[in-house]
Amino acid sequence: MSDTAYFAMIPSIVMYDERLTYLERLLYGTITLLTKKDGYCYASNGYIAKLYGCNELTISRHISKLNRLGYITVVIE
């Protein structure tokens, strides 16, 4: 992301869901932030992993969990 001032809003239902790790809550915020521009998140797992200093598999697992819990919808094209 650029140095432009962006901010993410995380709904309280996500923020306080004890089934989610702190990274999953932050990831939700990042996904919704990236969704604002085009209506969907186009970022790769690699891009997001680089933002958080972790690996793509970690991001993939967390995205799958957010999807399974109904917080996001994953569409593979």
Coordinates of N, CA, C and O in Angstrom, one line a residue:
M1 N 0.8 -1.2 0.0 CA 0.0 0.0 0.0 C 0.9 1.2 0.0 O 2.0 1.2 0.5
S2 N 0.3 2.3 -0.5 CA 1.1 3.5 -0.6 C 1.0 4.3 0.7 O 0.4 3.8 1.7
D3 N 1.7 5.4 0.8 CA 1.7 6.2 2.0 C 0.4 7.0 2.1 O 0.3 7.8 3.1
T4 N -0.5 7.0 1.2 CA -1.7 7.7 1.3 C -2.5 7.2 2.5 O -2.4 6.1 2.9
A5 N -3.2 8.1 3.2 CA -3.9 7.8 4.4 C -5.1 6.9 4.1 O -6.1 7.4 3.5
Y6 N -5.0 5.7 4.4 CA -6.2 4.7 4.3 C -6.5 4.3 5.7 O -5.7 4.3 6.6
F7 N -7.7 3.9 5.8 CA -8.1 3.3 7.1 C -9.1 2.2 6.9 O -9.9 2.2 5.9
A8 N -9.1 1.2 7.8 CA -10.0 0.1 7.7 C -10.9 0.1 8.9 O -10.5 0.4 10.0
M9 N -12.2 -0.3 8.6 CA -13.1 -0.4 9.7 C -13.5 -1.9 9.9 O -13.8 -2.6 9.0
I10 N -13.4 -2.3 11.2 CA -13.6 -3.7 11.5 C -14.9 -3.7 12.3 O -14.9 -3.2 13.5
P11 N -16.0 -4.3 11.9 CA -17.2 -4.3 12.7 C -17.0 -5.1 14.0 O -16.2 -6.0 14.1
S12 N -17.8 -4.7 15.0 CA -17.6 -5.3 16.3 C -17.8 -6.8 16.3 O -17.2 -7.5 17.1
I13 N -18.7 -7.3 15.4 CA -19.0 -8.7 15.4 C -17.7 -9.5 15.0 O -17.5 -10.6 15.4
V14 N -16.9 -8.9 14.1 CA -15.6 -9.5 13.8 C -14.6 -9.2 14.9 O -13.8 -10.1 15.3
M15 N -14.5 -8.0 15.3 CA -13.5 -7.6 16.3 C -13.5 -8.4 17.6 O -12.5 -8.8 18.1
Y16 N -14.7 -8.8 18.0 CA -14.8 -9.5 19.3 C -15.2 -11.0 19.1 O -15.5 -11.6 20.1
D17 N -15.1 -11.5 17.9 CA -15.3 -12.9 17.7 C -14.1 -13.7 18.2 O -13.0 -13.7 17.6
E18 N -14.2 -14.4 19.3 CA -13.1 -15.1 19.9 C -12.6 -16.3 19.1 O -11.6 -16.9 19.4
R19 N -13.4 -16.7 18.1 CA -12.9 -17.7 17.2 C -11.8 -17.3 16.3 O -11.1 -18.1 15.7
L20 N -11.7 -15.9 16.2 CA -10.7 -15.4 15.3 C -9.4 -15.0 16.0 O -9.5 -14.4 17.1
T21 N -8.3 -15.2 15.3 CA -7.0 -14.7 15.9 C -6.9 -13.2 15.6 O -7.7 -12.6 14.8
Y22 N -6.0 -12.5 16.2 CA -5.8 -11.1 16.0 C -5.4 -10.8 14.5 O -5.9 -9.8 13.9
L23 N -4.6 -11.7 13.9 CA -4.2 -11.5 12.5 C -5.5 -11.7 11.6 O -5.6 -11.0 10.6
E24 N -6.4 -12.6 11.9 CA -7.6 -12.8 11.1 C -8.5 -11.6 11.2 O -9.1 -11.1 10.2
R25 N -8.5 -10.9 12.3 CA -9.3 -9.7 12.5 C -8.7 -8.6 11.6 O -9.4 -7.8 10.9
L26 N -7.4 -8.5 11.7 CA -6.7 -7.4 10.9 C -6.8 -7.7 9.4 O -7.0 -6.8 8.6
L27 N -6.7 -9.0 9.1 CA -6.8 -9.4 7.7 C -8.2 -9.1 7.1 O -8.3 -8.6 6.0
Y28 N -9.2 -9.3 7.9 CA -10.6 -8.9 7.5 C -10.6 -7.4 7.2 O -11.1 -7.0 6.2
G29 N -10.0 -6.6 8.1 CA -9.9 -5.1 7.8 C -9.2 -4.8 6.5 O -9.6 -3.9 5.8
T30 N -8.1 -5.5 6.3 CA -7.3 -5.3 5.1 C -8.1 -5.6 3.8 O -8.1 -4.9 2.9
I31 N -8.8 -6.8 3.9 CA -9.6 -7.2 2.8 C -10.7 -6.2 2.5 O -10.9 -5.9 1.3
T32 N -11.4 -5.8 3.5 CA -12.5 -4.8 3.3 C -11.9 -3.5 2.7 O -12.5 -2.8 1.9
L33 N -10.8 -3.1 3.2 CA -10.1 -1.9 2.7 C -9.8 -2.0 1.2 O -10.1 -1.1 0.5
L34 N -9.3 -3.1 0.8 CA -8.9 -3.3 -0.6 C -10.2 -3.5 -1.4 O -10.1 -3.4 -2.6
T35 N -11.3 -3.9 -0.8 CA -12.5 -4.1 -1.5 C -13.2 -2.7 -1.9 O -13.9 -2.7 -2.9
K36 N -12.9 -1.7 -1.1 CA -13.6 -0.4 -1.3 C -13.4 0.1 -2.7 O -14.4 0.7 -3.3
K37 N -12.3 0.0 -3.3 CA -12.0 0.6 -4.6 C -12.8 0.0 -5.8 O -13.5 0.7 -6.5
D38 N -12.8 -1.3 -5.9 CA -13.5 -2.0 -7.0 C -14.7 -2.9 -6.7 O -15.3 -3.5 -7.5
G39 N -14.9 -3.0 -5.4 CA -16.0 -3.9 -5.0 C -15.6 -5.3 -4.7 O -16.4 -6.2 -4.3
Y40 N -14.3 -5.6 -4.9 CA -13.8 -6.9 -4.6 C -12.3 -6.7 -4.3 O -11.7 -5.8 -4.6
C41 N -11.7 -7.7 -3.6 CA -10.3 -7.7 -3.2 C -9.6 -8.5 -4.3 O -9.8 -9.7 -4.4
Y42 N -8.7 -7.8 -5.0 CA -7.9 -8.4 -6.0 C -6.5 -8.8 -5.6 O -5.8 -9.4 -6.4
A43 N -6.2 -8.5 -4.4 CA -4.8 -8.8 -3.9 C -4.5 -10.3 -3.8 O -5.4 -11.0 -3.3
S44 N -3.3 -10.6 -4.1 CA -2.9 -12.0 -4.0 C -2.5 -12.3 -2.5 O -2.3 -11.4 -1.8
N45 N -2.5 -13.6 -2.2 CA -2.1 -14.0 -0.9 C -0.7 -13.6 -0.7 O -0.3 -13.2 0.4
G46 N 0.1 -13.6 -1.7 CA 1.5 -13.2 -1.6 C 1.7 -11.8 -1.3 O 2.5 -11.4 -0.4
Y47 N 0.9 -10.9 -1.9 CA 0.9 -9.5 -1.6 C 0.5 -9.2 -0.1 O 1.2 -8.5 0.6
I48 N -0.5 -9.9 0.4 CA -1.0 -9.7 1.7 C 0.1 -10.3 2.7 O 0.4 -9.7 3.8
A49 N 0.6 -11.4 2.4 CA 1.7 -12.0 3.2 C 2.9 -11.1 3.4 O 3.4 -11.0 4.5
K50 N 3.2 -10.4 2.3 CA 4.4 -9.5 2.3 C 4.0 -8.3 3.3 O 4.9 -7.9 4.0
L51 N 2.8 -7.8 3.2 CA 2.4 -6.7 4.1 C 2.6 -7.1 5.6 O 3.0 -6.3 6.4
Y52 N 2.2 -8.4 5.9 CA 2.3 -8.8 7.3 C 3.5 -9.6 7.7 O 3.6 -10.0 8.9
G53 N 4.4 -9.8 6.8 CA 5.7 -10.5 7.1 C 5.5 -11.9 7.5 O 6.1 -12.4 8.4
C54 N 4.5 -12.6 6.8 CA 4.3 -14.0 7.0 C 4.3 -14.7 5.6 O 4.6 -14.1 4.6
N55 N 3.9 -16.0 5.6 CA 3.9 -16.7 4.3 C 2.5 -16.8 3.7 O 1.5 -16.6 4.4
E56 N 2.5 -17.2 2.5 CA 1.2 -17.2 1.7 C 0.3 -18.3 2.3 O -0.9 -18.1 2.3
L57 N 0.8 -19.4 2.8 CA 0.0 -20.5 3.4 C -0.7 -20.0 4.6 O -1.9 -20.3 4.8
T58 N -0.1 -19.2 5.4 CA -0.7 -18.6 6.6 C -1.9 -17.7 6.2 O -3.0 -17.9 6.7
I59 N -1.7 -16.9 5.2 CA -2.8 -16.0 4.7 C -3.9 -16.9 4.1 O -5.1 -16.6 4.4
S60 N -3.6 -17.9 3.4 CA -4.6 -18.8 2.8 C -5.4 -19.4 3.8 O -6.7 -19.5 3.7
R61 N -4.8 -19.9 4.9 CA -5.6 -20.6 6.0 C -6.5 -19.6 6.7 O -7.7 -19.9 6.9
H62 N -6.0 -18.4 6.9 CA -6.9 -17.3 7.6 C -8.0 -16.9 6.6 O -9.1 -16.7 7.1
I63 N -7.8 -16.8 5.4 CA -8.8 -16.4 4.4 C -9.9 -17.5 4.4 O -11.1 -17.2 4.4
S64 N -9.4 -18.7 4.4 CA -10.4 -19.9 4.4 C -11.2 -19.9 5.6 O -12.4 -20.1 5.6
K65 N -10.6 -19.5 6.8 CA -11.4 -19.5 8.0 C -12.4 -18.4 8.0 O -13.6 -18.5 8.4
L66 N -12.0 -17.2 7.5 CA -13.0 -16.1 7.4 C -14.1 -16.4 6.5 O -15.3 -16.1 6.7
N67 N -13.8 -17.1 5.4 CA -14.8 -17.6 4.5 C -15.8 -18.6 5.1 O -17.0 -18.5 5.0
R68 N -15.2 -19.6 5.8 CA -16.0 -20.6 6.5 C -16.9 -20.1 7.5 O -18.0 -20.5 7.7
L69 N -16.5 -19.0 8.2 CA -17.3 -18.4 9.3 C -18.3 -17.4 8.7 O -19.1 -16.8 9.4
G70 N -18.2 -17.2 7.4 CA -19.2 -16.3 6.7 C -18.9 -14.8 6.7 O -19.7 -14.0 6.3
Y71 N -17.7 -14.4 7.1 CA -17.3 -13.0 7.1 C -16.9 -12.5 5.7 O -17.1 -11.3 5.5
I72 N -16.4 -13.4 4.9 CA -16.1 -13.0 3.5 C -16.6 -14.1 2.6 O -16.9 -15.2 3.0
T73 N -16.6 -13.8 1.3 CA -17.0 -14.8 0.3 C -15.8 -14.9 -0.7 O -15.3 -13.8 -1.2
V74 N -15.3 -16.1 -0.9 CA -14.2 -16.3 -1.8 C -14.7 -16.8 -3.1 O -15.5 -17.7 -3.2
V75 N -14.3 -16.1 -4.2 CA -14.7 -16.5 -5.6 C -13.4 -16.6 -6.3 O -12.6 -15.7 -6.4
I76 N -13.2 -17.8 -6.9 CA -12.0 -18.1 -7.6 C -12.3 -18.0 -9.1 O -13.3 -18.7 -9.6
E77 N -11.7 -17.1 -9.8 CA -11.9 -17.0 -11.3 C -10.8 -17.6 -12.1 O -9.7 -17.6 -11.7

